[in-house]
Amino acid sequence: MKYPDVWGKGMIFAFSGIEGKTDWFHPFIATTDSDFGQFIFVFDEKIQFGFKNLNNCEKPRTLIISSDIFLIKEPDVAMVFVEKDGIIGRYSSKFIPYLENPEESKCANEIIASTKNGNVALVILPEKKIFSYVFDFKNRKTAVRKARKILSEVSIEKEIKKKLDFFNKVDYPKFNSDIEEKTYFKAISIMKVNCESKQGKINRLWTTPDRWPHRHMWFWDSAFHTFGNRFISPQIAECTLLAVLGCQRKDGFISITMSPEKKRLYENITQPPLFAWAALDLFQETKNYDFLNTVYNGICRYIKWLYTNRDRDGDGLLEWIVDGPPTSKCGECGMDNSPRFDDVYPDEPIAAIDLNCFAINEMNCLSQIAEILKKKEESLIWKKLAEEKKKLVDRFLWDPEHRFYYDRRRDGQFIRVKTPASFLPLLAEVPDVKKASQIHKTLINKNVFWTDFPIPSTAKNEKSFCKDMWRGGTWLNYNFLVYRGLLKYGFKKTARHLLIKTKNAVEKWYKEKGSIFEFYDPDNKIPPQDLPRKDWLGTKGWTRTITDYQWSAAIYV
C-alpha cells in the first residue's frame, strides 16, 4: 500500500472522532509548517512543536504523513495521536523534539508552555528515545501527569500499527499509479481527521469542513461529505446527515452552521438543500430503510420551510437572503463572494437559479424516497410539485437571447453573470434536450468555462472574473454537481473529461504541495494556497485557501 507521504504547509494534524472522544471546546490541533517536521498548534497563541534539525535532513525516507501519524524510517522519527489531547512519539539523537519558547522548568526533560486556552507539556525519556506531548486546559501539573501516563502505558508500535491498519479497512479501488493511490489515501486521511465525536448539543458523530479554522458543522458541506466518507464507513455517512437533522428547528429550518455549544449559530440563514439527494444516493448503496425513514420527515419539513420563507414575493420561485458585506454578500447560497450579487441590494428578492434547482432536485428525490417507503400519495405530491416548479424555472429563468439560465430580478431583468449555478438545471432535469445542448455548448467553450481545470466559478469572459474564491476559482463541489447533471442528459464524453481534468489537477497539487484544497486555479498554474481569498476589494482576506478541505477530499474519492 502506498501511504500519503508528501509534506506541505497547512495540513491538519489531530485526533479523529472516528477513533474516540474529541473535544471541540478545548481543541488540541496542529497545522504543519512549511519546514519539514515542524508543527504549529493552534491555540489563541500559536505554539511551535517539532524536531530539531529535521528540516535540514537530506532525503528522509518517509513512510506516511497523515492526519494523525507522522512516520519516518530514516531517520527514525515518529509521532502519533493516541487520544484527543495526547501524542506519543520517538526520535533519533540528532533530531530531538522541542517546544518553542517554553517556560522555565526544574527538569530538562519536562518542558511546559502555557496559553490562555490551557497548558502543553513535552515529556522526554532519553534512555528510550520516546516522548509524549499533551494538552490540558486546566493546569500544568495535570498536563505533565498525562504525558507520563501515556509513556508508561502506551506502546508506540501498537499505535503505529493501529493507524496504518485503518487504511487497510477502508473501501478503495484498483489504482493506476502511485500518485493516484497516495492522493486517495490522503483524501481518506482528511475525511478521518475532520470527524468529531458526539459532544455538547450535537448528539452523534459529525463532520466539519476543516477542524481549523472553520471548526463548526455546516449544512450543505455535510451533504457533500457523505459522498466520500461512506468509503470509510456507511454508518459514518449516515451520522453525517443525522447529526445535522438533530439540530433542525421544529418549524423545519436548518441553520447554515451548527456547533456543540450553540446548536444553531444562526436562526435566519440557511444553505443549499442537498440532503434528500445525498440520503437517496447513500440508500442505494446501503439499502438501510430505517435510515431513509428517519431522515425523510426532517427533509420534507425543511423543503416546506423553504417555500414558506424564501418565496417572499409569492411568485412560486425561491430567493436567497442577500444582506451580507461585499466579501460575503450571499452566505446562504454558499458562493459567498460571487459577482452574481454585486449589484443586488440588501433584501432584494432575486429568483435564484441555483436555489430553485436545488429544491426541485430535492423534491424529485423526496418523491423517489416516498415511493421506496411505500408512501405513494406523498410520492405523487412531491413529483407534481417538482414538475410545477420546473415549468416556472424554465419559463422565467431562461434567457432566450443568451440561451442560458440566470437569476432574475422582480421586474423581469436577468442578472447576466455566467457562473456554474446556471448548469444546475441539468441536475434538476429542467431543460428540454435543445436547451440542454445550448448550455452544454457554453460549458465546453474554452473562452468561457472549459479551462485547463474547469469549471471556474465565474466565466472567464466575465469582467468580474478573477481567481478569488467564487469569482473564478474552481471548486470540486460544483464540478461534482455539474458532472451528475451532464450524465442525466447523456453528455458522457464531457462528463468523463471533466472527471479526468479534476482528478489530474487534484493529484498534481497534492504531489507538489501535500494537501487537497478548498478551491483551485482554473488555469491550473498558481499553487492553491497562493490564490487570493476575499481579497478582490483590496483588503486582505481573513485566511488563505483552506488546506485539507473535507468536501474536496470527499468528492475526489
Coordinates of C-alpha atoms in Angstrom, one line a residue:
M1 CA 0.0 0.0 0.0
K2 CA 1.3 3.5 -0.9
Y3 CA 0.5 5.7 2.0
P4 CA 0.3 9.5 1.7
D5 CA 3.9 10.8 2.2
V6 CA 4.0 14.4 0.9
W7 CA 4.8 17.2 3.4
G8 CA 3.1 20.5 2.8
K9 CA 2.2 23.7 4.7
G10 CA -1.1 23.9 6.5
M11 CA -2.0 20.2 6.8
I12 CA -4.3 19.3 9.7
F13 CA -2.9 17.1 12.5
A14 CA -5.4 16.0 15.2
F15 CA -7.2 13.0 16.8
S16 CA -10.2 11.8 14.9
G17 CA -13.7 11.3 16.4
I18 CA -13.8 8.0 14.5
E19 CA -11.4 6.6 17.0
G20 CA -12.6 8.1 20.2
K21 CA -13.7 11.2 22.0
T22 CA -12.7 14.6 20.7
D23 CA -13.1 18.0 22.4
W24 CA -14.5 20.8 20.3
F25 CA -14.5 23.1 23.3
H26 CA -10.8 22.6 24.1
P27 CA -9.2 21.5 20.8
F28 CA -5.6 20.2 20.5
I29 CA -5.0 20.6 16.8
A30 CA -1.9 21.4 14.8
T31 CA -1.2 22.5 11.3
T32 CA 2.1 21.7 9.6
D33 CA 4.6 24.5 9.0
S34 CA 6.4 24.9 5.7
D35 CA 9.6 23.4 7.3
F36 CA 9.6 19.6 7.3
G37 CA 8.8 18.1 10.7
Q38 CA 7.6 21.3 12.2
F39 CA 4.0 21.7 13.6
I40 CA 2.1 24.7 14.8
F41 CA -0.5 24.0 17.5
V42 CA -3.3 26.5 17.1
F43 CA -4.4 28.0 20.4
D44 CA -5.1 31.7 21.0
E45 CA -1.3 31.9 20.9
K46 CA 0.3 29.6 18.4
I47 CA 2.9 27.1 19.8
Q48 CA 5.6 25.6 17.6
F49 CA 6.5 22.0 18.2
G50 CA 8.9 19.9 16.1
F51 CA 12.1 18.0 15.7
K52 CA 15.4 19.9 15.8
N53 CA 17.4 19.8 12.5
L54 CA 14.8 17.6 10.8
N55 CA 14.1 20.2 8.2
N56 CA 17.8 20.1 7.2
C57 CA 17.8 16.3 6.8
E58 CA 18.6 15.3 3.3
K59 CA 16.2 12.9 1.6
P60 CA 14.4 11.5 4.6
R61 CA 12.7 8.1 3.9
T62 CA 9.1 8.9 4.8
L63 CA 6.6 6.1 5.3
I64 CA 3.5 8.2 6.0
I65 CA 2.4 11.7 6.6
S66 CA -1.2 11.6 7.5
S67 CA -3.7 13.5 9.7
D68 CA -2.8 11.7 12.9
I69 CA 0.6 10.0 12.2
F70 CA 4.0 11.2 11.1
L71 CA 6.4 8.4 10.5
I72 CA 9.9 8.4 9.0
K73 CA 12.1 5.3 8.7
E74 CA 15.4 7.2 8.0
P75 CA 16.0 8.9 10.4
D76 CA 13.8 7.0 12.9
V77 CA 11.3 9.7 13.9
A78 CA 7.6 9.3 14.6
M79 CA 4.6 11.0 16.3
V80 CA 1.1 9.6 16.7
F81 CA -2.1 10.9 18.2
V82 CA -3.3 8.4 20.8
E83 CA -6.2 10.4 22.2
K84 CA -7.9 13.8 21.9
D85 CA -5.1 15.7 23.8
G86 CA -2.2 13.3 23.7
I87 CA 0.6 12.3 21.4
I88 CA 3.3 9.7 21.7
G89 CA 6.5 9.7 19.6
R90 CA 10.1 8.5 19.1
Y91 CA 13.2 10.3 17.9
S92 CA 16.8 10.0 16.9
S93 CA 19.6 11.6 18.8
K94 CA 20.2 14.2 16.1
F95 CA 16.5 15.1 15.8
I96 CA 15.2 15.8 19.3
P97 CA 11.7 17.0 19.9
Y98 CA 11.4 20.6 21.1
L99 CA 8.9 23.2 22.2
E100 CA 9.4 26.8 21.1
N101 CA 9.6 29.4 23.9
P102 CA 9.0 27.1 26.8
E103 CA 8.7 28.2 30.4
E104 CA 11.5 27.5 32.9
S105 CA 11.4 24.0 34.2
K106 CA 13.2 22.2 37.1
C107 CA 13.5 19.1 34.9
A108 CA 15.2 19.4 31.5
N109 CA 13.1 16.6 30.1
E110 CA 9.8 18.0 31.2
I111 CA 9.1 21.1 29.1
I112 CA 6.0 23.2 29.6
A113 CA 4.2 26.1 27.9
S114 CA 1.0 27.9 28.8
T115 CA -1.6 29.9 26.9
K116 CA -4.9 31.4 27.8
N117 CA -6.5 28.2 26.4
G118 CA -4.5 25.8 28.5
N119 CA -1.2 24.1 29.0
V120 CA 1.0 21.8 27.0
A121 CA 3.7 19.5 28.3
L122 CA 6.5 17.7 26.4
V123 CA 8.0 14.9 28.5
I124 CA 11.0 13.1 27.0
L125 CA 12.6 9.7 28.0
P126 CA 16.1 10.0 26.6
E127 CA 17.1 6.4 27.5
K128 CA 14.2 5.0 25.4
K129 CA 14.2 7.8 22.8
I130 CA 10.5 8.3 23.2
F131 CA 8.4 11.3 24.2
S132 CA 4.8 12.4 24.9
Y133 CA 3.3 15.7 24.1
V134 CA 0.0 16.6 25.7
F135 CA -2.5 19.3 26.3
D136 CA -4.6 20.1 29.4
F137 CA -6.9 23.1 29.6
K138 CA -6.8 23.2 33.5
N139 CA -3.3 23.2 34.8
R140 CA 0.4 22.3 34.0
K141 CA 0.8 19.6 36.6
T142 CA -2.1 17.6 35.1
A143 CA -0.5 18.0 31.6
V144 CA 2.7 16.5 32.9
R145 CA 0.9 13.6 34.6
K146 CA -1.0 12.9 31.4
A147 CA 2.3 12.7 29.4
R148 CA 3.9 10.4 31.9
K149 CA 0.9 8.2 31.9
I150 CA 1.0 7.8 28.1
L151 CA 4.7 7.0 28.2
S152 CA 4.2 4.3 30.8
E153 CA 1.0 2.7 29.4
V154 CA 1.0 3.2 25.6
S155 CA 3.0 1.2 23.1
I156 CA 4.1 3.4 20.2
E157 CA 4.5 0.3 17.9
K158 CA 0.9 -0.7 18.6
E159 CA -0.4 2.8 17.9
I160 CA 1.5 3.0 14.6
K161 CA 0.0 -0.3 13.6
K162 CA -3.5 0.9 14.5
K163 CA -3.1 4.0 12.3
L164 CA -1.8 2.0 9.4
D165 CA -4.5 -0.7 9.7
F166 CA -7.1 2.0 9.4
F167 CA -6.2 2.5 5.7
N168 CA -6.4 -1.3 5.1
K169 CA -10.0 -1.4 6.3
V170 CA -11.5 1.3 4.0
D171 CA -13.1 0.7 0.7
Y172 CA -10.6 1.5 -2.1
P173 CA -10.4 0.9 -5.9
K174 CA -7.7 -0.6 -8.1
F175 CA -5.1 2.2 -8.6
N176 CA -3.4 3.1 -11.9
S177 CA -0.4 4.9 -10.4
D178 CA 1.4 5.6 -7.2
I179 CA 0.3 9.2 -7.0
E180 CA -3.3 8.2 -7.5
E181 CA -3.0 5.8 -4.6
K182 CA -1.3 8.3 -2.3
T183 CA -3.8 11.0 -3.2
Y184 CA -6.7 8.6 -2.5
F185 CA -5.4 7.7 1.0
K186 CA -4.6 11.4 1.6
A187 CA -8.3 12.1 0.9
I188 CA -9.3 9.3 3.3
S189 CA -7.0 10.8 5.9
I190 CA -8.6 14.3 5.5
M191 CA -12.1 12.9 5.9
K192 CA -10.9 11.0 9.0
V193 CA -9.5 14.0 10.8
N194 CA -12.5 16.2 10.1
C195 CA -14.8 13.9 12.0
E196 CA -15.7 15.0 15.5
S197 CA -17.3 12.8 18.2
K198 CA -20.7 13.3 19.9
Q199 CA -20.5 16.3 22.3
G200 CA -22.5 19.2 23.6
K201 CA -25.6 19.8 21.6
I202 CA -24.6 17.6 18.7
N203 CA -25.9 14.1 19.6
R204 CA -23.8 11.9 17.4
L205 CA -20.5 11.8 15.4
W206 CA -20.4 14.7 13.0
T207 CA -18.2 16.3 10.3
T208 CA -16.7 19.7 9.7
P209 CA -15.2 21.3 6.5
D210 CA -11.9 21.6 8.4
R211 CA -11.0 21.3 12.1
W212 CA -9.3 24.6 11.8
P213 CA -10.3 27.4 11.1
H214 CA -13.9 26.6 10.2
R215 CA -14.5 24.1 13.1
H216 CA -18.3 24.1 13.0
M217 CA -20.8 21.7 11.3
W218 CA -22.1 23.2 8.1
F219 CA -25.3 22.4 6.3
W220 CA -24.5 21.8 2.6
D221 CA -20.9 20.8 3.3
S222 CA -22.3 17.8 5.3
A223 CA -24.2 16.6 2.3
F224 CA -21.1 16.5 0.2
H225 CA -19.1 14.8 2.9
T226 CA -21.5 11.8 2.8
F227 CA -20.4 11.0 -0.8
G228 CA -16.8 10.4 0.4
N229 CA -16.9 9.2 4.0
R230 CA -19.1 6.2 3.0
F231 CA -15.9 4.7 1.8
I232 CA -14.6 4.8 5.4
S233 CA -18.0 3.6 6.7
P234 CA -21.6 3.9 5.5
Q235 CA -22.6 4.4 9.2
I236 CA -20.4 7.5 9.4
A237 CA -22.0 8.8 6.2
E238 CA -25.4 8.3 7.8
C239 CA -24.3 10.0 11.0
T240 CA -23.1 13.0 9.0
L241 CA -26.7 13.7 7.8
L242 CA -28.4 12.7 11.1
A243 CA -26.2 15.0 13.1
V244 CA -27.4 18.0 11.1
L245 CA -31.0 17.0 11.3
G246 CA -30.6 16.6 15.0
C247 CA -30.1 20.4 15.1
Q248 CA -33.1 21.2 13.0
R249 CA -35.7 23.7 14.4
K250 CA -39.2 22.5 15.0
D251 CA -40.6 24.5 12.1
G252 CA -38.2 22.8 9.7
F253 CA -35.4 25.4 9.5
I254 CA -31.8 24.2 9.3
S255 CA -29.0 26.7 10.1
I256 CA -26.1 27.4 7.8
T257 CA -23.8 26.4 10.7
M258 CA -24.2 24.4 13.9
S259 CA -21.9 23.7 16.9
P260 CA -21.8 21.7 20.1
E261 CA -22.0 24.9 22.1
K262 CA -24.9 26.7 20.5
K263 CA -26.6 24.1 18.3
R264 CA -27.7 26.6 15.7
L265 CA -25.3 29.6 15.2
Y266 CA -27.8 31.4 13.1
E267 CA -31.6 31.4 13.2
N268 CA -32.3 33.1 9.9
I269 CA -29.6 32.0 7.4
T270 CA -29.6 28.6 5.8
Q271 CA -27.7 26.9 2.9
P272 CA -28.4 24.9 -0.3
P273 CA -30.7 21.9 0.2
L274 CA -29.0 18.6 -0.8
F275 CA -30.0 16.2 1.9
A276 CA -32.7 14.2 0.0
W277 CA -30.2 13.7 -2.9
A278 CA -27.4 12.7 -0.5
A279 CA -29.7 10.3 1.5
L280 CA -31.1 8.7 -1.5
D281 CA -27.7 8.2 -3.1
L282 CA -26.4 6.6 0.2
F283 CA -29.5 4.4 0.5
Q284 CA -28.9 3.0 -3.0
E285 CA -25.7 1.6 -1.6
T286 CA -26.7 0.5 1.9
K287 CA -30.4 -0.4 1.5
N288 CA -30.9 0.9 5.0
Y289 CA -34.7 1.5 5.2
D290 CA -34.6 2.6 8.8
F291 CA -32.1 5.4 7.9
L292 CA -34.2 6.6 5.0
N293 CA -37.3 6.6 7.0
T294 CA -35.6 8.6 9.8
V295 CA -34.3 11.4 7.6
Y296 CA -37.4 11.6 5.3
N297 CA -39.7 13.7 7.5
G298 CA -37.0 16.2 8.5
I299 CA -36.0 16.8 4.9
C300 CA -39.7 17.2 4.0
R301 CA -40.2 19.8 6.7
Y302 CA -37.1 21.7 5.5
I303 CA -38.4 22.0 1.9
K304 CA -41.7 23.2 3.2
W305 CA -39.9 25.8 5.3
L306 CA -38.1 27.0 2.2
Y307 CA -41.2 27.6 0.2
T308 CA -42.8 29.4 3.2
N309 CA -39.8 31.6 3.9
R310 CA -37.8 32.0 0.7
D311 CA -40.6 33.0 -1.7
R312 CA -41.2 36.4 -0.3
D313 CA -42.8 37.9 -3.5
G314 CA -45.2 34.9 -3.8
D315 CA -44.3 34.1 -7.5
G316 CA -43.5 30.5 -6.8
L317 CA -39.8 30.9 -7.2
L318 CA -37.3 30.9 -4.3
E319 CA -34.9 33.7 -3.4
W320 CA -31.8 33.8 -1.3
I321 CA -31.4 36.3 1.5
V322 CA -28.9 38.8 0.3
D323 CA -27.7 41.1 3.1
G324 CA -24.0 40.4 3.9
P325 CA -20.9 42.6 3.4
P326 CA -19.3 42.7 -0.1
T327 CA -16.9 40.0 0.8
S328 CA -19.7 37.6 1.6
K329 CA -22.9 39.2 0.2
C330 CA -24.8 35.9 0.0
G331 CA -23.5 33.4 2.5
E332 CA -26.8 31.4 2.2
C333 CA -26.1 30.3 -1.4
G334 CA -22.6 29.0 -0.5
M335 CA -21.0 31.1 -3.2
D336 CA -20.1 33.8 -0.7
N337 CA -18.5 36.5 -2.8
S338 CA -19.9 35.6 -6.3
P339 CA -20.4 38.5 -8.7
R340 CA -24.0 37.4 -9.1
F341 CA -24.8 39.5 -6.1
D342 CA -22.5 42.5 -6.7
D343 CA -25.4 44.8 -7.8
V344 CA -28.1 43.3 -5.6
Y345 CA -29.2 45.5 -2.8
P346 CA -30.0 44.0 0.7
D347 CA -33.3 42.1 0.9
E348 CA -34.0 42.5 -2.8
P349 CA -36.0 39.4 -3.9
I350 CA -33.9 37.7 -6.6
A351 CA -35.3 34.5 -8.1
A352 CA -32.2 32.3 -7.7
I353 CA -31.4 29.7 -10.4
D354 CA -29.4 27.6 -8.0
L355 CA -31.8 27.6 -5.1
N356 CA -34.8 26.7 -7.3
C357 CA -32.9 23.9 -9.0
F358 CA -31.6 22.5 -5.7
A359 CA -35.1 22.5 -4.3
I360 CA -36.5 20.8 -7.5
N361 CA -33.8 18.1 -7.3
E362 CA -34.7 17.6 -3.6
M363 CA -38.4 17.2 -4.5
N364 CA -37.5 14.7 -7.2
C365 CA -35.5 12.7 -4.7
L366 CA -38.2 13.0 -2.0
S367 CA -40.7 11.6 -4.5
Q368 CA -38.4 8.6 -5.0
I369 CA -37.8 8.2 -1.3
A370 CA -41.5 8.3 -0.5
E371 CA -42.1 5.6 -3.1
I372 CA -39.4 3.4 -1.6
L373 CA -41.1 3.9 1.8
K374 CA -44.5 3.0 0.3
K375 CA -45.8 6.5 0.8
K376 CA -47.4 6.6 -2.7
E377 CA -49.6 9.6 -2.2
E378 CA -46.8 11.7 -0.8
S379 CA -44.6 10.5 -3.7
L380 CA -47.1 11.8 -6.2
I381 CA -47.4 15.1 -4.4
W382 CA -43.7 15.7 -4.4
K383 CA -43.4 14.7 -8.1
K384 CA -46.3 17.0 -9.1
L385 CA -44.8 20.0 -7.1
A386 CA -41.4 19.4 -8.7
E387 CA -42.9 19.4 -12.2
E388 CA -44.7 22.7 -11.5
K389 CA -41.5 24.3 -10.3
K390 CA -39.6 23.1 -13.3
K391 CA -42.0 24.9 -15.6
L392 CA -41.6 28.1 -13.6
V393 CA -37.8 27.9 -13.8
D394 CA -37.9 27.2 -17.5
R395 CA -40.4 30.0 -18.2
F396 CA -38.9 32.8 -16.1
L397 CA -35.2 32.0 -15.6
W398 CA -34.3 31.0 -19.2
D399 CA -32.8 33.9 -21.2
P400 CA -33.7 33.2 -24.9
E401 CA -31.3 35.9 -26.0
H402 CA -28.2 34.4 -24.3
R403 CA -29.6 30.9 -24.4
F404 CA -28.6 30.4 -20.7
Y405 CA -30.3 30.3 -17.3
Y406 CA -29.8 33.3 -15.0
D407 CA -31.0 34.8 -11.7
R408 CA -33.9 37.2 -12.3
R409 CA -35.0 40.4 -10.7
R410 CA -38.6 41.1 -9.7
D411 CA -39.0 43.4 -12.7
G412 CA -38.0 40.6 -15.1
Q413 CA -34.4 41.8 -15.7
F414 CA -31.9 39.0 -15.8
I415 CA -28.6 39.2 -13.8
R416 CA -26.4 38.2 -16.7
V417 CA -23.4 36.9 -14.8
K418 CA -22.4 33.4 -16.0
T419 CA -21.5 31.0 -13.2
P420 CA -21.8 27.2 -12.8
A421 CA -25.0 27.8 -10.9
S422 CA -26.6 28.1 -14.3
F423 CA -25.7 24.4 -15.1
L424 CA -27.8 23.2 -12.2
P425 CA -31.0 22.9 -14.3
L426 CA -29.3 19.8 -15.7
L427 CA -29.1 18.2 -12.2
A428 CA -32.8 19.1 -11.6
E429 CA -33.8 17.9 -15.1
V430 CA -35.4 21.2 -16.0
P431 CA -34.5 21.9 -19.7
D432 CA -35.6 20.1 -22.8
V433 CA -32.9 18.5 -25.0
K434 CA -32.5 21.6 -27.1
K435 CA -31.8 23.9 -24.2
A436 CA -29.6 21.4 -22.5
S437 CA -27.5 21.2 -25.7
Q438 CA -27.2 25.0 -25.7
I439 CA -26.0 25.3 -22.2
H440 CA -23.6 22.4 -22.8
K441 CA -22.2 24.3 -25.7
T442 CA -21.5 27.2 -23.3
L443 CA -19.8 24.8 -20.8
I444 CA -17.3 23.4 -23.3
N445 CA -16.4 26.8 -24.8
K446 CA -12.7 27.3 -23.9
N447 CA -13.1 31.1 -23.7
V448 CA -15.9 30.8 -21.2
F449 CA -15.8 27.7 -18.8
W450 CA -13.7 25.0 -20.4
T451 CA -10.3 25.9 -18.8
D452 CA -7.3 23.8 -18.1
F453 CA -9.0 23.0 -14.7
P454 CA -12.7 23.6 -15.3
I455 CA -15.2 24.8 -14.1
P456 CA -14.3 28.3 -13.0
S457 CA -16.9 29.7 -10.5
T458 CA -17.3 32.8 -12.8
A459 CA -16.9 32.5 -16.5
K460 CA -13.5 33.6 -17.9
N461 CA -15.1 36.2 -20.2
E462 CA -16.9 38.0 -17.4
K463 CA -15.5 41.4 -16.5
S464 CA -15.7 40.4 -12.8
F465 CA -13.6 37.2 -13.3
C466 CA -10.6 36.8 -11.1
K467 CA -9.3 33.8 -9.1
D468 CA -10.6 34.9 -5.8
M469 CA -12.9 32.1 -4.3
W470 CA -16.3 32.2 -6.1
R471 CA -15.2 35.0 -8.5
G472 CA -13.3 32.4 -10.7
G473 CA -11.7 29.7 -8.6
T474 CA -12.5 26.1 -9.4
W475 CA -14.5 24.2 -6.8
L476 CA -14.8 20.5 -6.7
N477 CA -18.3 20.5 -5.2
Y478 CA -19.7 22.4 -8.3
N479 CA -17.7 20.1 -10.6
F480 CA -19.5 17.2 -9.0
L481 CA -22.9 18.7 -9.3
V482 CA -22.4 19.6 -13.0
Y483 CA -20.9 16.1 -13.6
R484 CA -24.0 14.5 -12.3
G485 CA -26.2 16.8 -14.4
L486 CA -24.2 16.0 -17.5
L487 CA -24.8 12.3 -17.1
K488 CA -28.5 12.8 -16.8
Y489 CA -28.6 14.3 -20.3
G490 CA -26.2 11.8 -21.9
F491 CA -23.2 14.1 -22.2
K492 CA -21.0 11.3 -21.1
K493 CA -17.9 12.4 -23.0
T494 CA -17.9 15.8 -21.4
A495 CA -18.6 14.3 -18.0
R496 CA -15.7 11.9 -18.4
H497 CA -13.3 14.8 -19.5
L498 CA -14.4 16.9 -16.5
L499 CA -13.7 14.0 -14.2
I500 CA -10.3 13.3 -15.6
K501 CA -9.3 17.0 -15.6
T502 CA -10.4 17.3 -12.0
K503 CA -8.7 14.2 -10.8
N504 CA -5.4 15.0 -12.5
A505 CA -5.4 18.5 -11.1
V506 CA -6.0 17.4 -7.5
E507 CA -3.3 14.8 -7.8
K508 CA -0.9 17.3 -9.3
W509 CA -1.3 19.8 -6.4
Y510 CA -1.2 17.1 -3.8
K511 CA 2.1 15.8 -5.2
E512 CA 3.6 19.3 -5.2
K513 CA 2.0 20.8 -2.0
G514 CA 0.9 17.9 0.1
S515 CA -2.8 18.8 0.5
I516 CA -6.2 18.8 -1.1
F517 CA -7.6 22.3 -1.2
E518 CA -10.7 24.3 -0.8
F519 CA -10.5 25.7 -4.4
Y520 CA -8.1 25.8 -7.3
D521 CA -6.7 28.0 -10.1
P522 CA -8.9 27.3 -13.2
D523 CA -5.7 27.7 -15.3
N524 CA -4.0 25.1 -13.1
K525 CA -0.9 27.2 -12.7
I526 CA -1.0 29.0 -9.4
P527 CA -0.5 26.9 -6.3
P528 CA -3.8 26.8 -4.5
Q529 CA -2.5 28.3 -1.2
D530 CA -1.2 31.3 -3.2
L531 CA -4.7 32.2 -4.6
P532 CA -6.5 35.3 -3.2
R533 CA -9.3 34.6 -0.8
K534 CA -11.8 37.5 -0.5
D535 CA -9.0 40.0 -1.4
W536 CA -10.5 41.5 -4.6
L537 CA -11.7 44.6 -2.9
G538 CA -8.1 45.4 -1.8
T539 CA -8.4 44.2 1.7
K540 CA -6.6 41.1 3.0
G541 CA -8.8 38.0 3.4
W542 CA -9.1 36.6 7.0
T543 CA -7.3 33.4 5.8
R544 CA -5.7 31.8 2.8
T545 CA -7.2 28.9 0.7
I546 CA -8.2 26.2 3.2
T547 CA -6.0 23.1 3.2
D548 CA -7.1 19.5 3.9
Y549 CA -10.7 20.5 3.0
Q550 CA -13.3 17.9 3.6
W551 CA -15.7 18.2 0.7
S552 CA -12.8 18.4 -1.8
A553 CA -11.4 15.2 -0.4
A554 CA -14.8 13.5 -0.3
I555 CA -15.5 14.4 -4.0
Y556 CA -12.1 13.2 -5.1
V557 CA -12.7 9.8 -3.6

